[in-house]
Amino acid sequence: VQLQASGGGLVQSGGSLRLSCAASGRTFSSDVMGWFRQAPGKGREFLAAIHWSADSSSYADSVKGRFTISRDNAKNTVYLQMNSLKPEDTAVYYCAAGFGSPAAFSPRFWGQGTQVTVSS
């Protein structure tokens, strides 16, 4: 599975961005897609995950209510709509494909990352 993330950029505090992750290759080899982020000097943090075929998703408490994950099966693309962005949301955002369930996501494949910078 190859993953191509896009949509990052510079936004002011309180603004919005939508990230996209296009999957190609053996997409049938994964059940769940998710988003993570890594801020400078910190570990990789889980944000959200969604099942390709079931109507289920999961969110980290830090983004619940502000971020929404969605999918377009016809395009093999997963999105992360990010609203009410804060400076602490600044990080490199990664999409991932893997197994399990959205609440117990085990990533196996990773995209290249896209930078999100939120200015105060």
PDB file of C-alpha atoms in Angstrom:
ATOM      1  CA  VAL A   1       0.000   0.000   0.000  1.00  0.00           C
ATOM      2  CA  GLN A   2       1.316   3.437  -0.939  1.00  0.00           C
ATOM      3  CA  LEU A   3      -0.031   6.498   0.838  1.00  0.00           C
ATOM      4  CA  GLN A   4       0.217  10.084  -0.359  1.00  0.00           C
ATOM      5  CA  ALA A   5      -0.696  12.769   2.151  1.00  0.00           C
ATOM      6  CA  SER A   6      -1.411  16.349   1.161  1.00  0.00           C
ATOM      7  CA  GLY A   7      -3.168  19.484   2.323  1.00  0.00           C
ATOM      8  CA  GLY A   8      -0.840  20.780   4.984  1.00  0.00           C
ATOM      9  CA  GLY A   9       0.173  24.406   5.236  1.00  0.00           C
ATOM     10  CA  LEU A  10       0.257  27.536   7.349  1.00  0.00           C
ATOM     11  CA  VAL A  11      -2.950  28.705   8.997  1.00  0.00           C
ATOM     12  CA  GLN A  12      -3.835  31.176  11.715  1.00  0.00           C
ATOM     13  CA  SER A  13      -5.118  30.084  15.083  1.00  0.00           C
ATOM     14  CA  GLY A  14      -8.822  29.302  14.854  1.00  0.00           C
ATOM     15  CA  GLY A  15      -8.580  28.435  11.187  1.00  0.00           C
ATOM     16  CA  SER A  16      -9.236  25.191   9.331  1.00  0.00           C
ATOM     17  CA  LEU A  17      -7.399  22.795   7.044  1.00  0.00           C
ATOM     18  CA  ARG A  18      -8.356  19.575   5.339  1.00  0.00           C
ATOM     19  CA  LEU A  19      -5.753  16.892   4.875  1.00  0.00           C
ATOM     20  CA  SER A  20      -6.095  14.184   2.260  1.00  0.00           C
ATOM     21  CA  CYS A  21      -4.497  10.756   2.069  1.00  0.00           C
ATOM     22  CA  ALA A  22      -4.731   8.869  -1.207  1.00  0.00           C
ATOM     23  CA  ALA A  23      -4.080   5.134  -1.024  1.00  0.00           C
ATOM     24  CA  SER A  24      -2.879   3.047  -3.941  1.00  0.00           C
ATOM     25  CA  GLY A  25      -1.512  -0.420  -4.492  1.00  0.00           C
ATOM     26  CA  ARG A  26      -2.811  -3.337  -2.465  1.00  0.00           C
ATOM     27  CA  THR A  27      -5.418  -1.286  -0.665  1.00  0.00           C
ATOM     28  CA  PHE A  28      -7.424  -4.412   0.108  1.00  0.00           C
ATOM     29  CA  SER A  29      -4.595  -5.445   2.420  1.00  0.00           C
ATOM     30  CA  SER A  30      -5.657  -2.942   5.070  1.00  0.00           C
ATOM     31  CA  ASP A  31      -8.890  -2.512   6.990  1.00  0.00           C
ATOM     32  CA  VAL A  32      -8.372   0.780   8.752  1.00  0.00           C
ATOM     33  CA  MET A  33      -6.930   4.175   7.869  1.00  0.00           C
ATOM     34  CA  GLY A  34      -5.734   6.676  10.400  1.00  0.00           C
ATOM     35  CA  TRP A  35      -3.971   9.945  11.080  1.00  0.00           C
ATOM     36  CA  PHE A  36      -1.095  10.635  13.438  1.00  0.00           C
ATOM     37  CA  ARG A  37       1.067  13.662  14.098  1.00  0.00           C
ATOM     38  CA  GLN A  38       4.504  14.350  15.470  1.00  0.00           C
ATOM     39  CA  ALA A  39       5.523  17.692  16.906  1.00  0.00           C
ATOM     40  CA  PRO A  40       9.200  18.668  17.275  1.00  0.00           C
ATOM     41  CA  GLY A  41      10.778  16.822  20.180  1.00  0.00           C
ATOM     42  CA  LYS A  42       7.691  14.683  20.807  1.00  0.00           C
ATOM     43  CA  GLY A  43       6.566  11.191  19.960  1.00  0.00           C
ATOM     44  CA  ARG A  44       4.066  10.250  17.295  1.00  0.00           C
ATOM     45  CA  GLU A  45       0.515  10.839  18.498  1.00  0.00           C
ATOM     46  CA  PHE A  46      -2.606   9.022  17.320  1.00  0.00           C
ATOM     47  CA  LEU A  47      -5.371  11.374  16.181  1.00  0.00           C
ATOM     48  CA  ALA A  48      -8.153   9.485  14.432  1.00  0.00           C
ATOM     49  CA  ALA A  49      -8.936   6.312  12.535  1.00  0.00           C
ATOM     50  CA  ILE A  50     -11.738   5.025  10.336  1.00  0.00           C
ATOM     51  CA  HIS A  51     -12.694   1.638   8.977  1.00  0.00           C
ATOM     52  CA  TRP A  52     -12.817   1.332   5.188  1.00  0.00           C
ATOM     53  CA  SER A  53     -16.105  -0.515   5.094  1.00  0.00           C
ATOM     54  CA  ALA A  54     -17.744  -0.268   8.500  1.00  0.00           C
ATOM     55  CA  ASP A  55     -19.338   2.867   9.841  1.00  0.00           C
ATOM     56  CA  SER A  56     -16.930   3.298  12.718  1.00  0.00           C
ATOM     57  CA  SER A  57     -14.277   5.798  13.681  1.00  0.00           C
ATOM     58  CA  SER A  58     -12.247   6.757  16.699  1.00  0.00           C
ATOM     59  CA  TYR A  59     -10.604   9.960  17.927  1.00  0.00           C
ATOM     60  CA  ALA A  60      -8.015  11.009  20.443  1.00  0.00           C
ATOM     61  CA  ASP A  61      -9.396  13.182  23.217  1.00  0.00           C
ATOM     62  CA  SER A  62      -7.080  16.012  22.181  1.00  0.00           C
ATOM     63  CA  VAL A  63      -8.879  16.451  18.849  1.00  0.00           C
ATOM     64  CA  LYS A  64     -12.372  15.126  19.518  1.00  0.00           C
ATOM     65  CA  GLY A  65     -14.950  17.706  18.490  1.00  0.00           C
ATOM     66  CA  ARG A  66     -12.458  19.677  16.388  1.00  0.00           C
ATOM     67  CA  PHE A  67     -11.191  17.097  13.883  1.00  0.00           C
ATOM     68  CA  THR A  68     -13.306  14.842  11.680  1.00  0.00           C
ATOM     69  CA  ILE A  69     -12.061  11.839   9.747  1.00  0.00           C
ATOM     70  CA  SER A  70     -13.938  10.680   6.666  1.00  0.00           C
ATOM     71  CA  ARG A  71     -13.392   8.481   3.642  1.00  0.00           C
ATOM     72  CA  ASP A  72     -14.241   8.275  -0.030  1.00  0.00           C
ATOM     73  CA  ASN A  73     -14.062   4.606  -0.941  1.00  0.00           C
ATOM     74  CA  ALA A  74     -14.425   5.310  -4.666  1.00  0.00           C
ATOM     75  CA  LYS A  75     -11.282   7.445  -4.552  1.00  0.00           C
ATOM     76  CA  ASN A  76      -9.428   5.328  -1.963  1.00  0.00           C
ATOM     77  CA  THR A  77      -8.935   8.559  -0.065  1.00  0.00           C
ATOM     78  CA  VAL A  78      -9.253   9.449   3.589  1.00  0.00           C
ATOM     79  CA  TYR A  79      -9.611  13.005   4.831  1.00  0.00           C
ATOM     80  CA  LEU A  80      -8.963  14.802   8.080  1.00  0.00           C
ATOM     81  CA  GLN A  81     -10.965  17.984   8.476  1.00  0.00           C
ATOM     82  CA  MET A  82      -9.323  20.125  11.137  1.00  0.00           C
ATOM     83  CA  ASN A  83     -11.238  23.031  12.628  1.00  0.00           C
ATOM     84  CA  SER A  84     -10.511  25.482  15.442  1.00  0.00           C
ATOM     85  CA  LEU A  85      -6.809  24.913  15.006  1.00  0.00           C
ATOM     86  CA  LYS A  86      -4.460  25.900  17.799  1.00  0.00           C
ATOM     87  CA  PRO A  87      -0.715  26.619  17.821  1.00  0.00           C
ATOM     88  CA  GLU A  88      -0.206  23.338  19.697  1.00  0.00           C
ATOM     89  CA  ASP A  89      -1.601  21.512  16.668  1.00  0.00           C
ATOM     90  CA  THR A  90       1.584  22.416  14.799  1.00  0.00           C
ATOM     91  CA  ALA A  91       3.233  19.168  13.721  1.00  0.00           C
ATOM     92  CA  VAL A  92       3.978  16.880  10.818  1.00  0.00           C
ATOM     93  CA  TYR A  93       0.827  14.908  10.087  1.00  0.00           C
ATOM     94  CA  TYR A  94       1.027  11.340   8.826  1.00  0.00           C
ATOM     95  CA  CYS A  95      -1.595   9.035   7.426  1.00  0.00           C
ATOM     96  CA  ALA A  96      -1.361   5.313   7.951  1.00  0.00           C
ATOM     97  CA  ALA A  97      -3.066   2.126   6.814  1.00  0.00           C
ATOM     98  CA  GLY A  98      -3.315  -0.996   8.889  1.00  0.00           C
ATOM     99  CA  PHE A  99      -5.452  -3.434  10.764  1.00  0.00           C
ATOM    100  CA  GLY A 100      -7.634  -3.897  13.778  1.00  0.00           C
ATOM    101  CA  SER A 101     -10.432  -1.496  14.533  1.00  0.00           C
ATOM    102  CA  PRO A 102     -10.453   2.312  14.694  1.00  0.00           C
ATOM    103  CA  ALA A 103     -10.298   2.116  18.485  1.00  0.00           C
ATOM    104  CA  ALA A 104      -7.447  -0.392  18.393  1.00  0.00           C
ATOM    105  CA  PHE A 105      -5.606   0.607  15.258  1.00  0.00           C
ATOM    106  CA  SER A 106      -2.402  -1.156  14.334  1.00  0.00           C
ATOM    107  CA  PRO A 107      -0.705   0.824  11.547  1.00  0.00           C
ATOM    108  CA  ARG A 108       1.403  -1.046   9.040  1.00  0.00           C
ATOM    109  CA  PHE A 109       1.927   1.385   6.144  1.00  0.00           C
ATOM    110  CA  TRP A 110       2.831   5.067   6.426  1.00  0.00           C
ATOM    111  CA  GLY A 111       2.592   8.087   4.196  1.00  0.00           C
ATOM    112  CA  GLN A 112       5.345  10.667   3.889  1.00  0.00           C
ATOM    113  CA  GLY A 113       3.886  13.317   6.190  1.00  0.00           C
ATOM    114  CA  THR A 114       2.600  16.814   5.584  1.00  0.00           C
ATOM    115  CA  GLN A 115       3.517  19.860   7.673  1.00  0.00           C
ATOM    116  CA  VAL A 116       0.803  21.802   9.476  1.00  0.00           C
ATOM    117  CA  THR A 117       1.794  25.089  11.115  1.00  0.00           C
ATOM    118  CA  VAL A 118      -0.660  27.103  13.167  1.00  0.00           C
ATOM    119  CA  SER A 119       0.357  30.659  13.961  1.00  0.00           C
ATOM    120  CA  SER A 120      -0.898  32.499  17.020  1.00  0.00           C
TER     121      SER A 120
END
